[in-house]
Amino acid sequence: MHENLRAQIPPRLEARHMRERFLRVLSTIVLALSTTLIVVTGTSAPASADGCYTWGRTLSQGASGADVTELQVRVSGYPGYGAVLALDGAFGPATRSAVIRFQQAYGLAADGIAGPATFNKIYELQDNDCTPIHFTYAELNNCNSTWAGGNVSAATAKRNALVSMWKLEALRHALGDQSIRVTSGFRSVACNNAAGGSATSRHLYGDAVDLGVSPHSLCTLAKQARSHGFREILGPGYPDHNDHTHVANRSSQFWSAPSCGI
């Protein structure tokens, strides 16, 4: 019977039906390919360009270069308890662990690989002068506008201050994103002498920051700072530090805030 019915269909009509079936199948295939392309494109979109610094490649363990150093600066506040991340341009296990802690802190996939999602979060956290959004160069320099006159070059002092700000940004985030009050930062020799500072003060190197009481107590700041890359932490109970918590970098670890149990 089927053959009889088919025999009754004019050849042109049958050809048209075949073309229609072919076009329907073709459109289904095109739609499937388009959907797949959209999904692939959406998951591999590059990070946005940034006014301060834009990474041009995904970074993972084994990578090296200036772009790794720039990443290390941004995650320097996530080295782990008592550790300090080397800013050496070599993406080793310590950098991977710091990236993982950064990713965990901001709810990202914690795979230790710095790709678009990680870079876009960093872009959200920094201003066009590369400082983190909650701290400024002016805030860390009440001495002069040139960063000169300390124990290192002006460029080094300013760079050291930048690293300290990224560590403070990590500290701030760990304490619930509440403000942190900076009372002192870089000092030239003249400014340090006027403040009665030690001749070996880390303020002369631009990597020291004094923190005052804010929403957080001085002891809260001193205790939390132990996990954010500061080798020097001085606070309540240490001579002349009952009214502030001092955080800085140095060649070896020295923590002393006896009133805080440190």
PDB file of N, CA, C and O in Angstrom, residues 144-213:
ATOM      1  N   ASN A 144      56.853  63.322  52.538  1.00  0.00           N
ATOM      2  CA  ASN A 144      57.087  64.187  51.380  1.00  0.00           C
ATOM      3  C   ASN A 144      56.390  63.589  50.167  1.00  0.00           C
ATOM      4  O   ASN A 144      55.826  62.499  50.237  1.00  0.00           O
ATOM      5  N   SER A 145      56.446  64.260  49.076  1.00  0.00           N
ATOM      6  CA  SER A 145      55.756  63.781  47.874  1.00  0.00           C
ATOM      7  C   SER A 145      56.669  63.048  46.908  1.00  0.00           C
ATOM      8  O   SER A 145      56.219  62.518  45.887  1.00  0.00           O
ATOM      9  N   THR A 146      57.958  62.984  47.235  1.00  0.00           N
ATOM     10  CA  THR A 146      58.931  62.419  46.294  1.00  0.00           C
ATOM     11  C   THR A 146      59.422  61.028  46.695  1.00  0.00           C
ATOM     12  O   THR A 146      60.076  60.358  45.897  1.00  0.00           O
ATOM     13  N   TRP A 147      59.185  60.609  47.910  1.00  0.00           N
ATOM     14  CA  TRP A 147      59.653  59.327  48.447  1.00  0.00           C
ATOM     15  C   TRP A 147      61.181  59.293  48.556  1.00  0.00           C
ATOM     16  O   TRP A 147      61.779  58.221  48.712  1.00  0.00           O
ATOM     17  N   ALA A 148      61.799  60.433  48.531  1.00  0.00           N
ATOM     18  CA  ALA A 148      63.259  60.502  48.616  1.00  0.00           C
ATOM     19  C   ALA A 148      63.708  60.750  50.053  1.00  0.00           C
ATOM     20  O   ALA A 148      62.931  61.159  50.912  1.00  0.00           O
ATOM     21  N   GLY A 149      65.010  60.514  50.304  1.00  0.00           N
ATOM     22  CA  GLY A 149      65.609  60.850  51.587  1.00  0.00           C
ATOM     23  C   GLY A 149      65.643  59.734  52.593  1.00  0.00           C
ATOM     24  O   GLY A 149      66.103  59.923  53.718  1.00  0.00           O
ATOM     25  N   GLY A 150      65.172  58.551  52.222  1.00  0.00           N
ATOM     26  CA  GLY A 150      65.223  57.419  53.136  1.00  0.00           C
ATOM     27  C   GLY A 150      66.500  56.619  52.967  1.00  0.00           C
ATOM     28  O   GLY A 150      67.499  57.128  52.456  1.00  0.00           O
ATOM     29  N   ASN A 151      66.466  55.361  53.370  1.00  0.00           N
ATOM     30  CA  ASN A 151      67.651  54.511  53.281  1.00  0.00           C
ATOM     31  C   ASN A 151      67.727  53.732  51.964  1.00  0.00           C
ATOM     32  O   ASN A 151      68.658  52.949  51.774  1.00  0.00           O
ATOM     33  N   VAL A 152      66.749  53.956  51.083  1.00  0.00           N
ATOM     34  CA  VAL A 152      66.756  53.346  49.752  1.00  0.00           C
ATOM     35  C   VAL A 152      66.331  54.407  48.747  1.00  0.00           C
ATOM     36  O   VAL A 152      65.897  55.496  49.123  1.00  0.00           O
ATOM     37  N   SER A 153      66.438  54.089  47.484  1.00  0.00           N
ATOM     38  CA  SER A 153      66.024  55.049  46.459  1.00  0.00           C
ATOM     39  C   SER A 153      64.532  55.326  46.567  1.00  0.00           C
ATOM     40  O   SER A 153      63.761  54.529  47.129  1.00  0.00           O
ATOM     41  N   ALA A 154      64.109  56.449  46.011  1.00  0.00           N
ATOM     42  CA  ALA A 154      62.697  56.813  46.046  1.00  0.00           C
ATOM     43  C   ALA A 154      61.839  55.750  45.357  1.00  0.00           C
ATOM     44  O   ALA A 154      60.753  55.400  45.842  1.00  0.00           O
ATOM     45  N   ALA A 155      62.337  55.219  44.237  1.00  0.00           N
ATOM     46  CA  ALA A 155      61.578  54.200  43.501  1.00  0.00           C
ATOM     47  C   ALA A 155      61.411  52.933  44.324  1.00  0.00           C
ATOM     48  O   ALA A 155      60.331  52.323  44.343  1.00  0.00           O
ATOM     49  N   THR A 156      62.467  52.542  45.035  1.00  0.00           N
ATOM     50  CA  THR A 156      62.397  51.335  45.868  1.00  0.00           C
ATOM     51  C   THR A 156      61.458  51.542  47.051  1.00  0.00           C
ATOM     52  O   THR A 156      60.663  50.655  47.391  1.00  0.00           O
ATOM     53  N   ALA A 157      61.540  52.702  47.673  1.00  0.00           N
ATOM     54  CA  ALA A 157      60.666  52.990  48.807  1.00  0.00           C
ATOM     55  C   ALA A 157      59.197  52.950  48.383  1.00  0.00           C
ATOM     56  O   ALA A 157      58.342  52.391  49.078  1.00  0.00           O
ATOM     57  N   LYS A 158      58.910  53.520  47.230  1.00  0.00           N
ATOM     58  CA  LYS A 158      57.526  53.545  46.738  1.00  0.00           C
ATOM     59  C   LYS A 158      57.060  52.145  46.371  1.00  0.00           C
ATOM     60  O   LYS A 158      55.912  51.766  46.635  1.00  0.00           O
ATOM     61  N   ARG A 159      57.930  51.362  45.768  1.00  0.00           N
ATOM     62  CA  ARG A 159      57.598  49.979  45.423  1.00  0.00           C
ATOM     63  C   ARG A 159      57.351  49.165  46.691  1.00  0.00           C
ATOM     64  O   ARG A 159      56.408  48.356  46.754  1.00  0.00           O
ATOM     65  N   ASN A 160      58.183  49.348  47.694  1.00  0.00           N
ATOM     66  CA  ASN A 160      57.987  48.643  48.962  1.00  0.00           C
ATOM     67  C   ASN A 160      56.639  48.996  49.585  1.00  0.00           C
ATOM     68  O   ASN A 160      55.951  48.129  50.136  1.00  0.00           O
ATOM     69  N   ALA A 161      56.274  50.264  49.490  1.00  0.00           N
ATOM     70  CA  ALA A 161      54.987  50.696  50.030  1.00  0.00           C
ATOM     71  C   ALA A 161      53.828  50.044  49.273  1.00  0.00           C
ATOM     72  O   ALA A 161      52.806  49.683  49.869  1.00  0.00           O
ATOM     73  N   LEU A 162      53.990  49.889  47.967  1.00  0.00           N
ATOM     74  CA  LEU A 162      52.951  49.245  47.171  1.00  0.00           C
ATOM     75  C   LEU A 162      52.721  47.813  47.635  1.00  0.00           C
ATOM     76  O   LEU A 162      51.580  47.375  47.797  1.00  0.00           O
ATOM     77  N   VAL A 163      53.808  47.087  47.865  1.00  0.00           N
ATOM     78  CA  VAL A 163      53.683  45.705  48.338  1.00  0.00           C
ATOM     79  C   VAL A 163      52.992  45.676  49.697  1.00  0.00           C
ATOM     80  O   VAL A 163      52.115  44.843  49.945  1.00  0.00           O
ATOM     81  N   SER A 164      53.363  46.601  50.573  1.00  0.00           N
ATOM     82  CA  SER A 164      52.720  46.660  51.892  1.00  0.00           C
ATOM     83  C   SER A 164      51.219  46.910  51.766  1.00  0.00           C
ATOM     84  O   SER A 164      50.418  46.340  52.506  1.00  0.00           O
ATOM     85  N   MET A 165      50.827  47.745  50.812  1.00  0.00           N
ATOM     86  CA  MET A 165      49.403  48.036  50.629  1.00  0.00           C
ATOM     87  C   MET A 165      48.626  46.798  50.201  1.00  0.00           C
ATOM     88  O   MET A 165      47.495  46.580  50.637  1.00  0.00           O
ATOM     89  N   TRP A 166      49.236  45.969  49.345  1.00  0.00           N
ATOM     90  CA  TRP A 166      48.542  44.743  48.934  1.00  0.00           C
ATOM     91  C   TRP A 166      48.428  43.761  50.091  1.00  0.00           C
ATOM     92  O   TRP A 166      47.441  43.022  50.216  1.00  0.00           O
ATOM     93  N   LYS A 167      49.407  43.767  50.977  1.00  0.00           N
ATOM     94  CA  LYS A 167      49.311  42.936  52.176  1.00  0.00           C
ATOM     95  C   LYS A 167      48.215  43.469  53.097  1.00  0.00           C
ATOM     96  O   LYS A 167      47.446  42.699  53.684  1.00  0.00           O
ATOM     97  N   LEU A 168      48.135  44.794  53.198  1.00  0.00           N
ATOM     98  CA  LEU A 168      47.084  45.391  54.021  1.00  0.00           C
ATOM     99  C   LEU A 168      45.700  45.126  53.427  1.00  0.00           C
ATOM    100  O   LEU A 168      44.726  44.950  54.165  1.00  0.00           O
ATOM    101  N   GLU A 169      45.612  45.089  52.103  1.00  0.00           N
ATOM    102  CA  GLU A 169      44.328  44.787  51.465  1.00  0.00           C
ATOM    103  C   GLU A 169      43.875  43.375  51.834  1.00  0.00           C
ATOM    104  O   GLU A 169      42.685  43.136  52.109  1.00  0.00           O
ATOM    105  N   ALA A 170      44.817  42.442  51.867  1.00  0.00           N
ATOM    106  CA  ALA A 170      44.499  41.074  52.281  1.00  0.00           C
ATOM    107  C   ALA A 170      44.090  41.033  53.745  1.00  0.00           C
ATOM    108  O   ALA A 170      43.136  40.324  54.129  1.00  0.00           O
ATOM    109  N   LEU A 171      44.803  41.783  54.578  1.00  0.00           N
ATOM    110  CA  LEU A 171      44.465  41.870  56.005  1.00  0.00           C
ATOM    111  C   LEU A 171      43.070  42.450  56.183  1.00  0.00           C
ATOM    112  O   LEU A 171      42.260  41.936  56.974  1.00  0.00           O
ATOM    113  N   ARG A 172      42.781  43.497  55.456  1.00  0.00           N
ATOM    114  CA  ARG A 172      41.468  44.145  55.539  1.00  0.00           C
ATOM    115  C   ARG A 172      40.353  43.186  55.142  1.00  0.00           C
ATOM    116  O   ARG A 172      39.314  43.111  55.806  1.00  0.00           O
ATOM    117  N   HIS A 173      40.566  42.439  54.073  1.00  0.00           N
ATOM    118  CA  HIS A 173      39.538  41.499  53.610  1.00  0.00           C
ATOM    119  C   HIS A 173      39.324  40.392  54.638  1.00  0.00           C
ATOM    120  O   HIS A 173      38.180  39.990  54.899  1.00  0.00           O
ATOM    121  N   ALA A 174      40.412  39.912  55.235  1.00  0.00           N
ATOM    122  CA  ALA A 174      40.307  38.852  56.240  1.00  0.00           C
ATOM    123  C   ALA A 174      39.550  39.314  57.480  1.00  0.00           C
ATOM    124  O   ALA A 174      38.928  38.502  58.177  1.00  0.00           O
ATOM    125  N   LEU A 175      39.569  40.625  57.738  1.00  0.00           N
ATOM    126  CA  LEU A 175      38.883  41.186  58.909  1.00  0.00           C
ATOM    127  C   LEU A 175      37.503  41.728  58.539  1.00  0.00           C
ATOM    128  O   LEU A 175      36.989  42.642  59.183  1.00  0.00           O
ATOM    129  N   GLY A 176      36.899  41.156  57.512  1.00  0.00           N
ATOM    130  CA  GLY A 176      35.519  41.501  57.178  1.00  0.00           C
ATOM    131  C   GLY A 176      35.352  42.724  56.316  1.00  0.00           C
ATOM    132  O   GLY A 176      34.270  43.317  56.301  1.00  0.00           O
ATOM    133  N   ASP A 177      36.413  43.123  55.621  1.00  0.00           N
ATOM    134  CA  ASP A 177      36.348  44.294  54.741  1.00  0.00           C
ATOM    135  C   ASP A 177      35.961  45.562  55.490  1.00  0.00           C
ATOM    136  O   ASP A 177      35.291  46.444  54.940  1.00  0.00           O
ATOM    137  N   GLN A 178      36.415  45.667  56.724  1.00  0.00           N
ATOM    138  CA  GLN A 178      36.224  46.905  57.488  1.00  0.00           C
ATOM    139  C   GLN A 178      37.502  47.733  57.392  1.00  0.00           C
ATOM    140  O   GLN A 178      38.592  47.204  57.210  1.00  0.00           O
ATOM    141  N   SER A 179      37.358  49.022  57.541  1.00  0.00           N
ATOM    142  CA  SER A 179      38.484  49.934  57.307  1.00  0.00           C
ATOM    143  C   SER A 179      39.637  49.695  58.273  1.00  0.00           C
ATOM    144  O   SER A 179      39.454  49.241  59.396  1.00  0.00           O
ATOM    145  N   ILE A 180      40.837  50.010  57.791  1.00  0.00           N
ATOM    146  CA  ILE A 180      42.054  49.968  58.599  1.00  0.00           C
ATOM    147  C   ILE A 180      42.671  51.359  58.560  1.00  0.00           C
ATOM    148  O   ILE A 180      42.828  51.941  57.482  1.00  0.00           O
ATOM    149  N   ARG A 181      43.009  51.876  59.719  1.00  0.00           N
ATOM    150  CA  ARG A 181      43.511  53.253  59.800  1.00  0.00           C
ATOM    151  C   ARG A 181      45.037  53.261  59.823  1.00  0.00           C
ATOM    152  O   ARG A 181      45.663  52.692  60.716  1.00  0.00           O
ATOM    153  N   VAL A 182      45.633  53.909  58.819  1.00  0.00           N
ATOM    154  CA  VAL A 182      47.088  54.046  58.724  1.00  0.00           C
ATOM    155  C   VAL A 182      47.497  55.342  59.403  1.00  0.00           C
ATOM    156  O   VAL A 182      46.964  56.413  59.098  1.00  0.00           O
ATOM    157  N   THR A 183      48.470  55.267  60.321  1.00  0.00           N
ATOM    158  CA  THR A 183      48.922  56.470  61.022  1.00  0.00           C
ATOM    159  C   THR A 183      50.321  56.905  60.605  1.00  0.00           C
ATOM    160  O   THR A 183      50.713  58.047  60.837  1.00  0.00           O
ATOM    161  N   SER A 184      51.090  55.995  59.989  1.00  0.00           N
ATOM    162  CA  SER A 184      52.438  56.364  59.548  1.00  0.00           C
ATOM    163  C   SER A 184      52.919  55.347  58.526  1.00  0.00           C
ATOM    164  O   SER A 184      52.564  54.162  58.584  1.00  0.00           O
ATOM    165  N   GLY A 185      53.732  55.836  57.581  1.00  0.00           N
ATOM    166  CA  GLY A 185      54.291  54.955  56.566  1.00  0.00           C
ATOM    167  C   GLY A 185      55.734  55.323  56.300  1.00  0.00           C
ATOM    168  O   GLY A 185      56.552  55.363  57.205  1.00  0.00           O
ATOM    169  N   PHE A 186      56.053  55.651  55.044  1.00  0.00           N
ATOM    170  CA  PHE A 186      57.419  56.008  54.685  1.00  0.00           C
ATOM    171  C   PHE A 186      57.885  57.264  55.419  1.00  0.00           C
ATOM    172  O   PHE A 186      57.129  58.207  55.621  1.00  0.00           O
ATOM    173  N   ARG A 187      59.179  57.237  55.791  1.00  0.00           N
ATOM    174  CA  ARG A 187      59.804  58.418  56.385  1.00  0.00           C
ATOM    175  C   ARG A 187      61.200  58.613  55.785  1.00  0.00           C
ATOM    176  O   ARG A 187      61.948  57.647  55.615  1.00  0.00           O
ATOM    177  N   SER A 188      61.526  59.846  55.481  1.00  0.00           N
ATOM    178  CA  SER A 188      62.912  60.173  55.149  1.00  0.00           C
ATOM    179  C   SER A 188      63.693  60.177  56.466  1.00  0.00           C
ATOM    180  O   SER A 188      63.111  60.093  57.546  1.00  0.00           O
ATOM    181  N   VAL A 189      64.999  60.290  56.360  1.00  0.00           N
ATOM    182  CA  VAL A 189      65.804  60.356  57.584  1.00  0.00           C
ATOM    183  C   VAL A 189      65.364  61.546  58.432  1.00  0.00           C
ATOM    184  O   VAL A 189      65.225  61.442  59.658  1.00  0.00           O
ATOM    185  N   ALA A 190      65.114  62.684  57.783  1.00  0.00           N
ATOM    186  CA  ALA A 190      64.694  63.878  58.525  1.00  0.00           C
ATOM    187  C   ALA A 190      63.342  63.656  59.199  1.00  0.00           C
ATOM    188  O   ALA A 190      63.160  64.014  60.377  1.00  0.00           O
ATOM    189  N   CYS A 191      62.407  63.080  58.482  1.00  0.00           N
ATOM    190  CA  CYS A 191      61.082  62.833  59.062  1.00  0.00           C
ATOM    191  C   CYS A 191      61.166  61.817  60.193  1.00  0.00           C
ATOM    192  O   CYS A 191      60.473  61.936  61.210  1.00  0.00           O
ATOM    193  N   ASN A 192      62.018  60.803  60.028  1.00  0.00           N
ATOM    194  CA  ASN A 192      62.164  59.779  61.059  1.00  0.00           C
ATOM    195  C   ASN A 192      62.785  60.360  62.323  1.00  0.00           C
ATOM    196  O   ASN A 192      62.367  60.058  63.450  1.00  0.00           O
ATOM    197  N   ASN A 193      63.775  61.231  62.160  1.00  0.00           N
ATOM    198  CA  ASN A 193      64.401  61.875  63.316  1.00  0.00           C
ATOM    199  C   ASN A 193      63.389  62.752  64.045  1.00  0.00           C
ATOM    200  O   ASN A 193      63.336  62.777  65.283  1.00  0.00           O
ATOM    201  N   ALA A 194      62.559  63.466  63.269  1.00  0.00           N
ATOM    202  CA  ALA A 194      61.551  64.332  63.886  1.00  0.00           C
ATOM    203  C   ALA A 194      60.522  63.531  64.659  1.00  0.00           C
ATOM    204  O   ALA A 194      59.967  64.001  65.665  1.00  0.00           O
ATOM    205  N   ALA A 195      60.256  62.314  64.199  1.00  0.00           N
ATOM    206  CA  ALA A 195      59.271  61.463  64.869  1.00  0.00           C
ATOM    207  C   ALA A 195      59.881  60.679  66.027  1.00  0.00           C
ATOM    208  O   ALA A 195      59.171  59.970  66.745  1.00  0.00           O
ATOM    209  N   GLY A 196      61.187  60.808  66.201  1.00  0.00           N
ATOM    210  CA  GLY A 196      61.864  60.072  67.271  1.00  0.00           C
ATOM    211  C   GLY A 196      62.025  58.603  66.955  1.00  0.00           C
ATOM    212  O   GLY A 196      62.132  57.766  67.861  1.00  0.00           O
ATOM    213  N   GLY A 197      62.069  58.266  65.662  1.00  0.00           N
ATOM    214  CA  GLY A 197      62.177  56.874  65.257  1.00  0.00           C
ATOM    215  C   GLY A 197      63.589  56.338  65.376  1.00  0.00           C
ATOM    216  O   GLY A 197      64.567  57.093  65.420  1.00  0.00           O
ATOM    217  N   SER A 198      63.696  55.019  65.394  1.00  0.00           N
ATOM    218  CA  SER A 198      64.989  54.359  65.475  1.00  0.00           C
ATOM    219  C   SER A 198      65.783  54.603  64.198  1.00  0.00           C
ATOM    220  O   SER A 198      65.211  54.719  63.097  1.00  0.00           O
ATOM    221  N   ALA A 199      67.090  54.634  64.311  1.00  0.00           N
ATOM    222  CA  ALA A 199      67.951  54.823  63.147  1.00  0.00           C
ATOM    223  C   ALA A 199      67.880  53.625  62.203  1.00  0.00           C
ATOM    224  O   ALA A 199      68.293  53.721  61.042  1.00  0.00           O
ATOM    225  N   THR A 200      67.372  52.501  62.692  1.00  0.00           N
ATOM    226  CA  THR A 200      67.237  51.300  61.858  1.00  0.00           C
ATOM    227  C   THR A 200      65.768  51.034  61.489  1.00  0.00           C
ATOM    228  O   THR A 200      65.432  49.945  61.020  1.00  0.00           O
ATOM    229  N   SER A 201      64.931  52.021  61.667  1.00  0.00           N
ATOM    230  CA  SER A 201      63.499  51.851  61.422  1.00  0.00           C
ATOM    231  C   SER A 201      63.208  51.412  59.990  1.00  0.00           C
ATOM    232  O   SER A 201      63.792  51.933  59.030  1.00  0.00           O
ATOM    233  N   ARG A 202      62.278  50.480  59.853  1.00  0.00           N
ATOM    234  CA  ARG A 202      61.863  50.045  58.515  1.00  0.00           C
ATOM    235  C   ARG A 202      61.074  51.129  57.795  1.00  0.00           C
ATOM    236  O   ARG A 202      60.914  51.068  56.571  1.00  0.00           O
ATOM    237  N   HIS A 203      60.616  52.134  58.500  1.00  0.00           N
ATOM    238  CA  HIS A 203      59.949  53.263  57.846  1.00  0.00           C
ATOM    239  C   HIS A 203      60.883  53.933  56.834  1.00  0.00           C
ATOM    240  O   HIS A 203      60.436  54.500  55.844  1.00  0.00           O
ATOM    241  N   LEU A 204      62.192  53.863  57.089  1.00  0.00           N
ATOM    242  CA  LEU A 204      63.170  54.463  56.199  1.00  0.00           C
ATOM    243  C   LEU A 204      63.285  53.715  54.873  1.00  0.00           C
ATOM    244  O   LEU A 204      63.857  54.225  53.908  1.00  0.00           O
ATOM    245  N   TYR A 205      62.719  52.503  54.829  1.00  0.00           N
ATOM    246  CA  TYR A 205      62.765  51.683  53.621  1.00  0.00           C
ATOM    247  C   TYR A 205      61.423  51.663  52.882  1.00  0.00           C
ATOM    248  O   TYR A 205      61.306  51.068  51.821  1.00  0.00           O
ATOM    249  N   GLY A 206      60.432  52.279  53.480  1.00  0.00           N
ATOM    250  CA  GLY A 206      59.126  52.356  52.841  1.00  0.00           C
ATOM    251  C   GLY A 206      58.250  51.133  53.022  1.00  0.00           C
ATOM    252  O   GLY A 206      57.129  51.100  52.496  1.00  0.00           O
ATOM    253  N   ASP A 207      58.738  50.129  53.753  1.00  0.00           N
ATOM    254  CA  ASP A 207      57.933  48.913  53.900  1.00  0.00           C
ATOM    255  C   ASP A 207      57.288  48.763  55.277  1.00  0.00           C
ATOM    256  O   ASP A 207      56.756  47.706  55.614  1.00  0.00           O
ATOM    257  N   ALA A 208      57.323  49.820  56.074  1.00  0.00           N
ATOM    258  CA  ALA A 208      56.696  49.780  57.395  1.00  0.00           C
ATOM    259  C   ALA A 208      55.423  50.621  57.411  1.00  0.00           C
ATOM    260  O   ALA A 208      55.361  51.684  56.786  1.00  0.00           O
ATOM    261  N   VAL A 209      54.429  50.129  58.130  1.00  0.00           N
ATOM    262  CA  VAL A 209      53.161  50.848  58.264  1.00  0.00           C
ATOM    263  C   VAL A 209      52.703  50.749  59.708  1.00  0.00           C
ATOM    264  O   VAL A 209      52.713  49.654  60.294  1.00  0.00           O
ATOM    265  N   ASP A 210      52.317  51.865  60.287  1.00  0.00           N
ATOM    266  CA  ASP A 210      51.743  51.876  61.626  1.00  0.00           C
ATOM    267  C   ASP A 210      50.230  51.971  61.509  1.00  0.00           C
ATOM    268  O   ASP A 210      49.697  52.778  60.733  1.00  0.00           O
ATOM    269  N   LEU A 211      49.538  51.151  62.287  1.00  0.00           N
ATOM    270  CA  LEU A 211      48.083  51.069  62.238  1.00  0.00           C
ATOM    271  C   LEU A 211      47.491  51.492  63.569  1.00  0.00           C
ATOM    272  O   LEU A 211      47.953  51.062  64.632  1.00  0.00           O
ATOM    273  N   GLY A 212      46.481  52.345  63.502  1.00  0.00           N
ATOM    274  CA  GLY A 212      45.813  52.790  64.716  1.00  0.00           C
ATOM    275  C   GLY A 212      44.528  52.019  64.957  1.00  0.00           C
ATOM    276  O   GLY A 212      44.074  51.240  64.113  1.00  0.00           O
ATOM    277  N   VAL A 213      43.953  52.251  66.116  1.00  0.00           N
ATOM    278  CA  VAL A 213      42.670  51.617  66.443  1.00  0.00           C
ATOM    279  C   VAL A 213      41.633  52.072  65.425  1.00  0.00           C
ATOM    280  O   VAL A 213      41.557  53.259  65.074  1.00  0.00           O
TER     281      VAL A 213
END
